[in-house]
Amino acid sequence: MKKVFKLYNIFIFLLIIFFIGLSFIYEKEENQLKINTLNKIQTQSKYINEYFLINKAFILSLKNSLLGNLNIDNLVHPAFGKIKNKEKKDIYNILCNVNDIKSTLNGVGSLANIDIDTIQEINSILYLNPLFKTILNSEHDIQWVYYSSKKEFIYIAPTNEVWDKKFLKYLYTKEFWTEAIPSNNPSGELILTKIYDDGAGKGYMTTLSLPIFFDSEFRGILSIDIALKTLNKMINNIKLPGKIYLTNEDDLIISSNQVFKLDEYLDKKHITFSLDLFDNKLKLVYIENKKNKILTILLNILPIVILLLFSLIIVYILMHQVLLIKKIKIIANKDFLTSLLNRRAMMRETIKQLEIANRYNLKMSLLLLDIDFFKKVNDTYGHQAGDLVIQEISKILAKNTRESDLVSRYGGEEFLILLYNTDVDSAYLLAERIRKEILNLKIKGINSSLTISIGCTEYIKDESIDSFINRADCLLYKAKEKGRNQTIKA
């Protein structure tokens, strides 16, 4: 008999499908997350890059205007006449409130000691006020715009604060100056400073500083201050589960969505993406957080996984129902004690086989077997022993027949065997082999020998099944009459 496909095999099979499907879904979502992450990084990198390029354009406009002004002889700005000299403090200053923009020029020294070149430089820088206003009124959240002269004066907006000599000297130690002067920036290029604490009290910031040379002489530095909070806001607009850093070309951290220290350098070991910005002066770096990444992927695929799991559960239930129905059919067709065909199933299957025999002129033979003195076995040894006898004889019948044959428990101690494509002589030989094997059967607890009587006959074409079985039954009856433990054929 064919082995029934076990339910746990289906479960294991579906479990394998689930994990294969889960792996496929996870990998697909991981790739999609990678693409989405890169797209978000690239999109925001364009915005950050544009932000710095516009500020670069601002500072270059200031440079061009300043150099143009320095080329004008005897240039005088109306505010120049308002310079206040504070000899006791060894400083001078101008407070300007033009075009709704507050600005201040603070310088070290005395008016009496200002040379012609310094006067020309002061007037030239005062004419940059409209550009200062444009830059400060832009949507770039610029904190300060200023010019620091080698001659120790600073013109800055937006403020009217007057600084003393000590504070002015202190400002010339800040990064916007020290990192941009020729000794530290011999190429004279535009530089972006590291993060530092603003001397004027606006918190942490970085500065775009551009050295100004006139007639091949270093004159001063134009600067635009950008607050760290502005950069952090741009970085935090990138909604990603990992770590994001904006660094300079030396990997010094400028901004991040993580807490970082001043003068902290980025560890490049675990970088996922890195994009160059602002003429390669900046890098936007992304480092994925593996735990957050896995959690994000799992949350994203959860509905699909639930759907997959639900589908497989439905398949499992359906397969369970199919197997259950199959099992019910098997139980309905089998004798519960011997697992042989029961009488009803035997009759149904025999009719089918006889139809085939009639159509193709095949020989069919029938064996009807009965255990001799079975009632005596039950009375002597009990019904459990009787059941054991029936089971052991059933095993012998199943062992000696082919898969194409039909073997059934026909009733109580009777068995019916239909032998496919078999004539009566061959059937008789089989019947005798079975009878002798049962005669030699030893069952624990039963001391007497077991015998069977068999009726053996061959099918007559177009004969009814009842007639066929009835002839076998008559032959069995003759075997009983002649003393049992024998096979009668006809």
mmCIF file with all atom_site columns, C-alpha atoms in Angstrom, residues 80-228:
data_model
loop_
_atom_site.group_PDB
_atom_site.id
_atom_site.type_symbol
_atom_site.label_atom_id
_atom_site.label_alt_id
_atom_site.label_comp_id
_atom_site.label_asym_id
_atom_site.label_entity_id
_atom_site.label_seq_id
_atom_site.pdbx_PDB_ins_code
_atom_site.Cartn_x
_atom_site.Cartn_y
_atom_site.Cartn_z
_atom_site.occupancy
_atom_site.B_iso_or_equiv
_atom_site.pdbx_formal_charge
_atom_site.auth_seq_id
_atom_site.auth_comp_id
_atom_site.auth_asym_id
_atom_site.auth_atom_id
_atom_site.pdbx_PDB_model_num
ATOM 1   C CA . PHE A 1 80  ? 33.424 107.785 6.998  1.00 0.00 ? 80  PHE A CA 1
ATOM 2   C CA . GLY A 1 81  ? 32.993 111.239 8.495  1.00 0.00 ? 81  GLY A CA 1
ATOM 3   C CA . LYS A 1 82  ? 31.197 109.708 11.471 1.00 0.00 ? 82  LYS A CA 1
ATOM 4   C CA . ILE A 1 83  ? 34.273 107.850 12.716 1.00 0.00 ? 83  ILE A CA 1
ATOM 5   C CA . LYS A 1 84  ? 34.608 108.256 16.457 1.00 0.00 ? 84  LYS A CA 1
ATOM 6   C CA . ASN A 1 85  ? 38.065 108.228 17.922 1.00 0.00 ? 85  ASN A CA 1
ATOM 7   C CA . LYS A 1 86  ? 38.452 106.919 21.472 1.00 0.00 ? 86  LYS A CA 1
ATOM 8   C CA . GLU A 1 87  ? 42.077 107.652 22.201 1.00 0.00 ? 87  GLU A CA 1
ATOM 9   C CA . LYS A 1 88  ? 41.944 106.556 25.825 1.00 0.00 ? 88  LYS A CA 1
ATOM 10  C CA . LYS A 1 89  ? 40.803 103.100 24.725 1.00 0.00 ? 89  LYS A CA 1
ATOM 11  C CA . ASP A 1 90  ? 43.068 103.148 21.679 1.00 0.00 ? 90  ASP A CA 1
ATOM 12  C CA . ILE A 1 91  ? 40.168 102.298 19.345 1.00 0.00 ? 91  ILE A CA 1
ATOM 13  C CA . TYR A 1 92  ? 37.969 103.933 16.742 1.00 0.00 ? 92  TYR A CA 1
ATOM 14  C CA . ASN A 1 93  ? 34.560 102.948 15.383 1.00 0.00 ? 93  ASN A CA 1
ATOM 15  C CA . ILE A 1 94  ? 31.699 103.802 13.068 1.00 0.00 ? 94  ILE A CA 1
ATOM 16  C CA . LEU A 1 95  ? 28.098 102.827 13.797 1.00 0.00 ? 95  LEU A CA 1
ATOM 17  C CA . CYS A 1 96  ? 26.018 102.502 10.627 1.00 0.00 ? 96  CYS A CA 1
ATOM 18  C CA . ASN A 1 97  ? 22.288 101.995 10.293 1.00 0.00 ? 97  ASN A CA 1
ATOM 19  C CA . VAL A 1 98  ? 21.733 102.042 6.564  1.00 0.00 ? 98  VAL A CA 1
ATOM 20  C CA . ASN A 1 99  ? 18.987 100.204 4.667  1.00 0.00 ? 99  ASN A CA 1
ATOM 21  C CA . ASP A 1 100 ? 17.611 98.699  7.890  1.00 0.00 ? 100 ASP A CA 1
ATOM 22  C CA . ILE A 1 101 ? 20.861 96.845  8.491  1.00 0.00 ? 101 ILE A CA 1
ATOM 23  C CA . LYS A 1 102 ? 22.944 97.546  11.566 1.00 0.00 ? 102 LYS A CA 1
ATOM 24  C CA . SER A 1 103 ? 26.679 97.423  10.975 1.00 0.00 ? 103 SER A CA 1
ATOM 25  C CA . THR A 1 104 ? 29.773 98.476  12.872 1.00 0.00 ? 104 THR A CA 1
ATOM 26  C CA . LEU A 1 105 ? 33.374 99.184  12.030 1.00 0.00 ? 105 LEU A CA 1
ATOM 27  C CA . ASN A 1 106 ? 35.727 98.719  14.983 1.00 0.00 ? 106 ASN A CA 1
ATOM 28  C CA . GLY A 1 107 ? 39.461 99.322  14.718 1.00 0.00 ? 107 GLY A CA 1
ATOM 29  C CA . VAL A 1 108 ? 42.565 99.290  16.915 1.00 0.00 ? 108 VAL A CA 1
ATOM 30  C CA . GLY A 1 109 ? 44.609 102.455 17.150 1.00 0.00 ? 109 GLY A CA 1
ATOM 31  C CA . SER A 1 110 ? 44.059 106.175 16.662 1.00 0.00 ? 110 SER A CA 1
ATOM 32  C CA . LEU A 1 111 ? 42.695 108.158 13.728 1.00 0.00 ? 111 LEU A CA 1
ATOM 33  C CA . ALA A 1 112 ? 45.922 110.089 13.697 1.00 0.00 ? 112 ALA A CA 1
ATOM 34  C CA . ASN A 1 113 ? 47.816 106.919 12.856 1.00 0.00 ? 113 ASN A CA 1
ATOM 35  C CA . ILE A 1 114 ? 45.531 105.743 10.008 1.00 0.00 ? 114 ILE A CA 1
ATOM 36  C CA . ASP A 1 115 ? 47.447 105.838 6.722  1.00 0.00 ? 115 ASP A CA 1
ATOM 37  C CA . ILE A 1 116 ? 46.053 106.617 3.280  1.00 0.00 ? 116 ILE A CA 1
ATOM 38  C CA . ASP A 1 117 ? 45.785 102.941 2.298  1.00 0.00 ? 117 ASP A CA 1
ATOM 39  C CA . THR A 1 118 ? 43.793 102.187 5.438  1.00 0.00 ? 118 THR A CA 1
ATOM 40  C CA . ILE A 1 119 ? 41.466 105.128 4.748  1.00 0.00 ? 119 ILE A CA 1
ATOM 41  C CA . GLN A 1 120 ? 40.946 103.836 1.182  1.00 0.00 ? 120 GLN A CA 1
ATOM 42  C CA . GLU A 1 121 ? 40.284 100.344 2.540  1.00 0.00 ? 121 GLU A CA 1
ATOM 43  C CA . ILE A 1 122 ? 37.753 101.590 5.134  1.00 0.00 ? 122 ILE A CA 1
ATOM 44  C CA . ASN A 1 123 ? 35.809 103.596 2.538  1.00 0.00 ? 123 ASN A CA 1
ATOM 45  C CA . SER A 1 124 ? 35.861 100.685 0.112  1.00 0.00 ? 124 SER A CA 1
ATOM 46  C CA . ILE A 1 125 ? 34.491 98.271  2.684  1.00 0.00 ? 125 ILE A CA 1
ATOM 47  C CA . LEU A 1 126 ? 31.745 100.664 3.826  1.00 0.00 ? 126 LEU A CA 1
ATOM 48  C CA . TYR A 1 127 ? 30.341 100.598 0.295  1.00 0.00 ? 127 TYR A CA 1
ATOM 49  C CA . LEU A 1 128 ? 29.694 96.857  0.692  1.00 0.00 ? 128 LEU A CA 1
ATOM 50  C CA . ASN A 1 129 ? 26.771 97.575  3.018  1.00 0.00 ? 129 ASN A CA 1
ATOM 51  C CA . PRO A 1 130 ? 24.066 96.886  0.341  1.00 0.00 ? 130 PRO A CA 1
ATOM 52  C CA . LEU A 1 131 ? 25.626 93.498  -0.400 1.00 0.00 ? 131 LEU A CA 1
ATOM 53  C CA . PHE A 1 132 ? 25.784 92.759  3.318  1.00 0.00 ? 132 PHE A CA 1
ATOM 54  C CA . LYS A 1 133 ? 22.057 93.482  3.458  1.00 0.00 ? 133 LYS A CA 1
ATOM 55  C CA . THR A 1 134 ? 21.324 91.169  0.515  1.00 0.00 ? 134 THR A CA 1
ATOM 56  C CA . ILE A 1 135 ? 23.253 88.330  2.104  1.00 0.00 ? 135 ILE A CA 1
ATOM 57  C CA . LEU A 1 136 ? 21.695 88.780  5.547  1.00 0.00 ? 136 LEU A CA 1
ATOM 58  C CA . ASN A 1 137 ? 18.176 89.033  4.086  1.00 0.00 ? 137 ASN A CA 1
ATOM 59  C CA . SER A 1 138 ? 18.603 85.828  2.090  1.00 0.00 ? 138 SER A CA 1
ATOM 60  C CA . GLU A 1 139 ? 16.959 82.626  3.301  1.00 0.00 ? 139 GLU A CA 1
ATOM 61  C CA . HIS A 1 140 ? 20.303 81.109  4.227  1.00 0.00 ? 140 HIS A CA 1
ATOM 62  C CA . ASP A 1 141 ? 20.233 81.998  7.925  1.00 0.00 ? 141 ASP A CA 1
ATOM 63  C CA . ILE A 1 142 ? 23.610 83.770  7.789  1.00 0.00 ? 142 ILE A CA 1
ATOM 64  C CA . GLN A 1 143 ? 24.737 84.841  11.271 1.00 0.00 ? 143 GLN A CA 1
ATOM 65  C CA . TRP A 1 144 ? 27.461 87.376  10.441 1.00 0.00 ? 144 TRP A CA 1
ATOM 66  C CA . VAL A 1 145 ? 28.961 88.996  7.360  1.00 0.00 ? 145 VAL A CA 1
ATOM 67  C CA . TYR A 1 146 ? 32.240 90.828  7.957  1.00 0.00 ? 146 TYR A CA 1
ATOM 68  C CA . TYR A 1 147 ? 35.582 91.960  6.707  1.00 0.00 ? 147 TYR A CA 1
ATOM 69  C CA . SER A 1 148 ? 38.698 91.664  8.890  1.00 0.00 ? 148 SER A CA 1
ATOM 70  C CA . SER A 1 149 ? 41.594 93.849  7.840  1.00 0.00 ? 149 SER A CA 1
ATOM 71  C CA . LYS A 1 150 ? 45.263 93.178  8.343  1.00 0.00 ? 150 LYS A CA 1
ATOM 72  C CA . LYS A 1 151 ? 45.279 96.768  9.627  1.00 0.00 ? 151 LYS A CA 1
ATOM 73  C CA . GLU A 1 152 ? 43.304 95.579  12.677 1.00 0.00 ? 152 GLU A CA 1
ATOM 74  C CA . PHE A 1 153 ? 39.817 96.802  11.922 1.00 0.00 ? 153 PHE A CA 1
ATOM 75  C CA . ILE A 1 154 ? 36.672 94.726  11.426 1.00 0.00 ? 154 ILE A CA 1
ATOM 76  C CA . TYR A 1 155 ? 33.532 95.784  9.606  1.00 0.00 ? 155 TYR A CA 1
ATOM 77  C CA . ILE A 1 156 ? 30.625 93.504  10.638 1.00 0.00 ? 156 ILE A CA 1
ATOM 78  C CA . ALA A 1 157 ? 26.845 93.224  10.284 1.00 0.00 ? 157 ALA A CA 1
ATOM 79  C CA . PRO A 1 158 ? 24.296 92.950  11.764 1.00 0.00 ? 158 PRO A CA 1
ATOM 80  C CA . THR A 1 159 ? 25.348 94.708  14.997 1.00 0.00 ? 159 THR A CA 1
ATOM 81  C CA . ASN A 1 160 ? 26.027 98.165  16.437 1.00 0.00 ? 160 ASN A CA 1
ATOM 82  C CA . GLU A 1 161 ? 28.115 96.806  19.275 1.00 0.00 ? 161 GLU A CA 1
ATOM 83  C CA . VAL A 1 162 ? 31.328 98.687  20.055 1.00 0.00 ? 162 VAL A CA 1
ATOM 84  C CA . TRP A 1 163 ? 34.258 96.425  20.916 1.00 0.00 ? 163 TRP A CA 1
ATOM 85  C CA . ASP A 1 164 ? 37.247 97.286  23.025 1.00 0.00 ? 164 ASP A CA 1
ATOM 86  C CA . LYS A 1 165 ? 40.844 96.740  21.984 1.00 0.00 ? 165 LYS A CA 1
ATOM 87  C CA . LYS A 1 166 ? 41.225 93.526  23.968 1.00 0.00 ? 166 LYS A CA 1
ATOM 88  C CA . PHE A 1 167 ? 38.200 91.926  22.330 1.00 0.00 ? 167 PHE A CA 1
ATOM 89  C CA . LEU A 1 168 ? 39.332 93.035  18.864 1.00 0.00 ? 168 LEU A CA 1
ATOM 90  C CA . LYS A 1 169 ? 42.727 91.467  19.446 1.00 0.00 ? 169 LYS A CA 1
ATOM 91  C CA . TYR A 1 170 ? 40.990 88.309  20.690 1.00 0.00 ? 170 TYR A CA 1
ATOM 92  C CA . LEU A 1 171 ? 38.913 88.030  17.504 1.00 0.00 ? 171 LEU A CA 1
ATOM 93  C CA . TYR A 1 172 ? 42.091 87.817  15.457 1.00 0.00 ? 172 TYR A CA 1
ATOM 94  C CA . THR A 1 173 ? 42.837 84.537  17.236 1.00 0.00 ? 173 THR A CA 1
ATOM 95  C CA . LYS A 1 174 ? 39.616 82.900  16.037 1.00 0.00 ? 174 LYS A CA 1
ATOM 96  C CA . GLU A 1 175 ? 39.469 80.304  13.260 1.00 0.00 ? 175 GLU A CA 1
ATOM 97  C CA . PHE A 1 176 ? 37.903 82.606  10.647 1.00 0.00 ? 176 PHE A CA 1
ATOM 98  C CA . TRP A 1 177 ? 41.216 84.528  10.662 1.00 0.00 ? 177 TRP A CA 1
ATOM 99  C CA . THR A 1 178 ? 43.893 82.040  11.655 1.00 0.00 ? 178 THR A CA 1
ATOM 100 C CA . GLU A 1 179 ? 42.878 79.355  9.167  1.00 0.00 ? 179 GLU A CA 1
ATOM 101 C CA . ALA A 1 180 ? 42.598 81.765  6.214  1.00 0.00 ? 180 ALA A CA 1
ATOM 102 C CA . ILE A 1 181 ? 45.718 83.959  6.520  1.00 0.00 ? 181 ILE A CA 1
ATOM 103 C CA . PRO A 1 182 ? 48.512 83.304  3.979  1.00 0.00 ? 182 PRO A CA 1
ATOM 104 C CA . SER A 1 183 ? 50.755 81.538  6.491  1.00 0.00 ? 183 SER A CA 1
ATOM 105 C CA . ASN A 1 184 ? 48.105 78.815  6.922  1.00 0.00 ? 184 ASN A CA 1
ATOM 106 C CA . ASN A 1 185 ? 46.451 79.177  3.516  1.00 0.00 ? 185 ASN A CA 1
ATOM 107 C CA . PRO A 1 186 ? 49.297 79.884  1.051  1.00 0.00 ? 186 PRO A CA 1
ATOM 108 C CA . SER A 1 187 ? 47.123 79.230  -2.006 1.00 0.00 ? 187 SER A CA 1
ATOM 109 C CA . GLY A 1 188 ? 44.741 81.988  -0.902 1.00 0.00 ? 188 GLY A CA 1
ATOM 110 C CA . GLU A 1 189 ? 41.655 79.860  -1.615 1.00 0.00 ? 189 GLU A CA 1
ATOM 111 C CA . LEU A 1 190 ? 38.236 80.015  -0.025 1.00 0.00 ? 190 LEU A CA 1
ATOM 112 C CA . ILE A 1 191 ? 38.289 77.964  3.157  1.00 0.00 ? 191 ILE A CA 1
ATOM 113 C CA . LEU A 1 192 ? 35.644 76.497  5.435  1.00 0.00 ? 192 LEU A CA 1
ATOM 114 C CA . THR A 1 193 ? 36.757 76.554  9.053  1.00 0.00 ? 193 THR A CA 1
ATOM 115 C CA . LYS A 1 194 ? 36.222 73.873  11.653 1.00 0.00 ? 194 LYS A CA 1
ATOM 116 C CA . ILE A 1 195 ? 33.415 74.364  14.174 1.00 0.00 ? 195 ILE A CA 1
ATOM 117 C CA . TYR A 1 196 ? 34.260 76.939  16.842 1.00 0.00 ? 196 TYR A CA 1
ATOM 118 C CA . ASP A 1 197 ? 32.512 78.974  19.518 1.00 0.00 ? 197 ASP A CA 1
ATOM 119 C CA . ASP A 1 198 ? 31.530 82.393  18.188 1.00 0.00 ? 198 ASP A CA 1
ATOM 120 C CA . GLY A 1 199 ? 33.405 85.203  19.898 1.00 0.00 ? 199 GLY A CA 1
ATOM 121 C CA . ALA A 1 200 ? 30.349 87.473  19.548 1.00 0.00 ? 200 ALA A CA 1
ATOM 122 C CA . GLY A 1 201 ? 28.100 85.068  21.427 1.00 0.00 ? 201 GLY A CA 1
ATOM 123 C CA . LYS A 1 202 ? 26.002 83.365  18.750 1.00 0.00 ? 202 LYS A CA 1
ATOM 124 C CA . GLY A 1 203 ? 27.092 79.857  19.625 1.00 0.00 ? 203 GLY A CA 1
ATOM 125 C CA . TYR A 1 204 ? 28.926 77.279  17.579 1.00 0.00 ? 204 TYR A CA 1
ATOM 126 C CA . MET A 1 205 ? 29.499 77.978  13.910 1.00 0.00 ? 205 MET A CA 1
ATOM 127 C CA . THR A 1 206 ? 31.709 77.508  10.892 1.00 0.00 ? 206 THR A CA 1
ATOM 128 C CA . THR A 1 207 ? 32.971 80.257  8.612  1.00 0.00 ? 207 THR A CA 1
ATOM 129 C CA . LEU A 1 208 ? 33.543 80.692  4.916  1.00 0.00 ? 208 LEU A CA 1
ATOM 130 C CA . SER A 1 209 ? 36.649 82.879  4.760  1.00 0.00 ? 209 SER A CA 1
ATOM 131 C CA . LEU A 1 210 ? 38.282 84.286  1.632  1.00 0.00 ? 210 LEU A CA 1
ATOM 132 C CA . PRO A 1 211 ? 41.653 86.119  1.731  1.00 0.00 ? 211 PRO A CA 1
ATOM 133 C CA . ILE A 1 212 ? 41.736 89.437  -0.162 1.00 0.00 ? 212 ILE A CA 1
ATOM 134 C CA . PHE A 1 213 ? 44.850 90.428  -2.090 1.00 0.00 ? 213 PHE A CA 1
ATOM 135 C CA . PHE A 1 214 ? 45.231 93.837  -3.735 1.00 0.00 ? 214 PHE A CA 1
ATOM 136 C CA . ASP A 1 215 ? 48.283 94.641  -5.830 1.00 0.00 ? 215 ASP A CA 1
ATOM 137 C CA . SER A 1 216 ? 49.649 91.232  -4.725 1.00 0.00 ? 216 SER A CA 1
ATOM 138 C CA . GLU A 1 217 ? 49.460 92.339  -1.095 1.00 0.00 ? 217 GLU A CA 1
ATOM 139 C CA . PHE A 1 218 ? 47.354 90.558  1.509  1.00 0.00 ? 218 PHE A CA 1
ATOM 140 C CA . ARG A 1 219 ? 44.823 93.106  2.812  1.00 0.00 ? 219 ARG A CA 1
ATOM 141 C CA . GLY A 1 220 ? 42.294 91.157  4.856  1.00 0.00 ? 220 GLY A CA 1
ATOM 142 C CA . ILE A 1 221 ? 39.625 88.434  4.925  1.00 0.00 ? 221 ILE A CA 1
ATOM 143 C CA . LEU A 1 222 ? 35.958 88.412  3.904  1.00 0.00 ? 222 LEU A CA 1
ATOM 144 C CA . SER A 1 223 ? 33.864 86.053  6.017  1.00 0.00 ? 223 SER A CA 1
ATOM 145 C CA . ILE A 1 224 ? 30.360 84.623  6.209  1.00 0.00 ? 224 ILE A CA 1
ATOM 146 C CA . ASP A 1 225 ? 29.391 82.806  9.412  1.00 0.00 ? 225 ASP A CA 1
ATOM 147 C CA . ILE A 1 226 ? 27.070 79.787  9.286  1.00 0.00 ? 226 ILE A CA 1
ATOM 148 C CA . ALA A 1 227 ? 25.562 78.525  12.550 1.00 0.00 ? 227 ALA A CA 1
ATOM 149 C CA . LEU A 1 228 ? 25.985 74.885  13.501 1.00 0.00 ? 228 LEU A CA 1
#
